[in-house]
Each structure stands twice: as C-alpha cells, then as structure tokens.
XYZ file of C-alpha atoms in Angstrom:
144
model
C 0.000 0.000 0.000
C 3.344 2.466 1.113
C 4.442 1.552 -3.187
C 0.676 3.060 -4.338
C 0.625 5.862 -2.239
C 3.980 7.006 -2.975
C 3.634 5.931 -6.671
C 0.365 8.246 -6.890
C 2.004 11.004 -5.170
C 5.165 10.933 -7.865
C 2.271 11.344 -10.284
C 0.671 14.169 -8.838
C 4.060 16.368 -8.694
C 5.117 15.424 -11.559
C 1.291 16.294 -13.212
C 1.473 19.653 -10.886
C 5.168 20.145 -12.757
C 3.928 19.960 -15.731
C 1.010 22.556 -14.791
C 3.617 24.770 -13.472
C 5.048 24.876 -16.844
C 2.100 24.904 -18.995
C 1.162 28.435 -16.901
C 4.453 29.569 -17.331
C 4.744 28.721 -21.011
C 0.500 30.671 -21.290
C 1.857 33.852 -19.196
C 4.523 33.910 -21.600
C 2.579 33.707 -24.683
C -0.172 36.190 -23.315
C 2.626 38.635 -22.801
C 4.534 38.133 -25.959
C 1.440 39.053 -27.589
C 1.664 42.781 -25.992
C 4.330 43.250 -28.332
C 3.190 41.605 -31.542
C 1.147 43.412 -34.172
C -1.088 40.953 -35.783
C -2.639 41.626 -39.242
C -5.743 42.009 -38.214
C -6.572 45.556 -36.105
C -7.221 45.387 -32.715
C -9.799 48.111 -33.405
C -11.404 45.043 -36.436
C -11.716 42.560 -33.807
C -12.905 44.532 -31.135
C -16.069 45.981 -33.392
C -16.768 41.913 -34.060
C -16.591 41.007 -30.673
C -19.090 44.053 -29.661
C -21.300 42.935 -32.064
C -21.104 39.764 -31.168
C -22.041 40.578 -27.206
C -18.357 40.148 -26.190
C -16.459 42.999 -24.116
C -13.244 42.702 -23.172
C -11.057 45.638 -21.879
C -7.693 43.050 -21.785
C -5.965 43.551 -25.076
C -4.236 40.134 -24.984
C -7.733 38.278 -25.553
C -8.257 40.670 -28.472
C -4.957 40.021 -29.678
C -5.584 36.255 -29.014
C -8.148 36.266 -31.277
C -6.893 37.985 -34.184
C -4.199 35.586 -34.267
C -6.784 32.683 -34.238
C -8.385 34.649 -37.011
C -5.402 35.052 -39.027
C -4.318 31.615 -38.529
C -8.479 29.840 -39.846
C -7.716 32.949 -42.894
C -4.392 31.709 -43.877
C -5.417 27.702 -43.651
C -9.062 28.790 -45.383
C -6.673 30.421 -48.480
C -4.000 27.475 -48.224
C -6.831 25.222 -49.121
C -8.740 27.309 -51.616
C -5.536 27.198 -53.496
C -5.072 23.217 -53.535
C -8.830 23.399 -54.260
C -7.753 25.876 -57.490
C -4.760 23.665 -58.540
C -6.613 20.477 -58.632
C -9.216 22.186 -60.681
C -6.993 23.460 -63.086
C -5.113 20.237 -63.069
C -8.205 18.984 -64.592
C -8.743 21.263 -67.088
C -5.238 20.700 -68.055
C -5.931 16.657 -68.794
C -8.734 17.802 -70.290
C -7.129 19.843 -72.884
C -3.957 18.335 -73.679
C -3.734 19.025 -77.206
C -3.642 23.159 -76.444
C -0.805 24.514 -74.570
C -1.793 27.196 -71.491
C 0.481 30.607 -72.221
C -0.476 31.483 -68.507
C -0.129 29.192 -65.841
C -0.955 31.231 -63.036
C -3.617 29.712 -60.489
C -6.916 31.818 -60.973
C -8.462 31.690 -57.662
C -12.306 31.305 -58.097
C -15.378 31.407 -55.895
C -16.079 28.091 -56.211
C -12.492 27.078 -54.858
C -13.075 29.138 -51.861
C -16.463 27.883 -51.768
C -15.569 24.579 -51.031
C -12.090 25.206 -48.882
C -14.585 26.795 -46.377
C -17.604 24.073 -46.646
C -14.523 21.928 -45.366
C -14.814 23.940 -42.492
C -18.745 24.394 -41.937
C -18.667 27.424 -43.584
C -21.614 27.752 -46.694
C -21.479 29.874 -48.717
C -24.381 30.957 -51.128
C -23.943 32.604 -54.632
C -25.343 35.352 -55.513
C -27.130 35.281 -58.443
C -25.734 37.696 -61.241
C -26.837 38.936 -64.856
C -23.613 37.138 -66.105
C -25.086 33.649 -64.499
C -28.366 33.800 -66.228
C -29.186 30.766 -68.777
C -29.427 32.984 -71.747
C -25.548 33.924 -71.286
C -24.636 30.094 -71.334
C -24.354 29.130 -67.740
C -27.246 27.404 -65.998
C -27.336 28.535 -62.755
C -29.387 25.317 -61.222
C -25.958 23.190 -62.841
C -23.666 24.945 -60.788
C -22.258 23.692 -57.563
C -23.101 25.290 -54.327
C-alpha cells in the first residue's frame, strides 16, 4: 500500500510540474502578444466582438483572437488554393492538345467555396446577370 501511495504522489508532482510549466509557457505567450502586431486591427476585432455581445477591456484576448483569425484565414486560403490547382489540373488533362500561355492559379469562388464548406462554412452565390441561362451558364448546374 506504502508503493501506491507514494507511486500516486510521484504522479501528482510530476502532473502539478507539468502545470507549473504549462502556466508559465501561457503567461509567456499572453505577454509576448503585448508586443506583436497581428494583421488584423485590434480596433477590427474589437467591433466583431461588440457585435457579437463580447467585451473585453484586456488587449491580450483581443490580440488572441486575431491571431486565431489570421491563422483559420491563412489555412481557409491554403486550401482554396489546392482546391484551385486540382481544378486546373483537370482542365489541363482535359485539354492536352492546347498549350496554357499562362499558368498562373486563378483563384475562383467556387475554390473558396468549397475550402470553407470543409470547415462548416456555406457559402451561397449570388445570383448575377452574367449567371443567367441565356448567357450560357445554368445557374441550377452549378455547384453550391
């Protein structure tokens, strides 16, 4: 009984060491972000977060957040432009015989469309004079 106490008392330093550090490594973090300048205005985040029913007067939290923001942005564009080079890898099999002068990726709203509807995000067109049938494009056959 002496080995299992002990034992479980070796575990319980050594899980309040570790949550030692982890506060350390947070209080750290929170105050690194005093000095960083994310992308996204304080003065941005704070308007969303009002509107939202959130008020915070602790400028760390609103930092927090637009570097969570930046970070879903960045991974939301990463995979819009997979989305966009699989696409055009297609159109590229498709077409063999005629030889693309520009290869650039051409970003489209149905690439971001479905990067984000990875992420629960829909998103719904909006329908346009240049979408109607009589211009070519049937708006029912397009995905959503």
């Amino acid at each position: 009984m002496n080995h299992n106490q002990s034992s479980s008392q070796g575990q319980q330093q050594s899980s309040e060491g570790r949550h030692d550090d982890d506060d350390a490594s947070l209080s750290e973090f929170l105050a690194s972000l005093m000095d960083y300048t994310p992308t996204i205005p304080d003065e941005l985040v704070e308007h969303y977060l009002a509107k939202s029913g959130f008020q915070c007067p602790d400028v760390r939290l609103i930092r927090l957040v637009a570097v969570a923001t930046q970070k879903f942005v960045a991974e939301v564009a990463t995979d819009a432009l997979q989305q966009c080079k699989t696409r055009q890898a297609a159109v590229v099999k498709d077409k063999r015989d005629k030889q693309q002068k520009d290869k650039r990726p051409i970003l489209t709203m149905e690439d971001l469309s479905k990067a984000l509807r990875e992420y629960g995000v829909n998103v719904k067109h909006q329908e346009y004079f240049a979408d109607s049938p009589s211009t070519g494009m049937d708006p029912a056959s397009r995905e959503e």
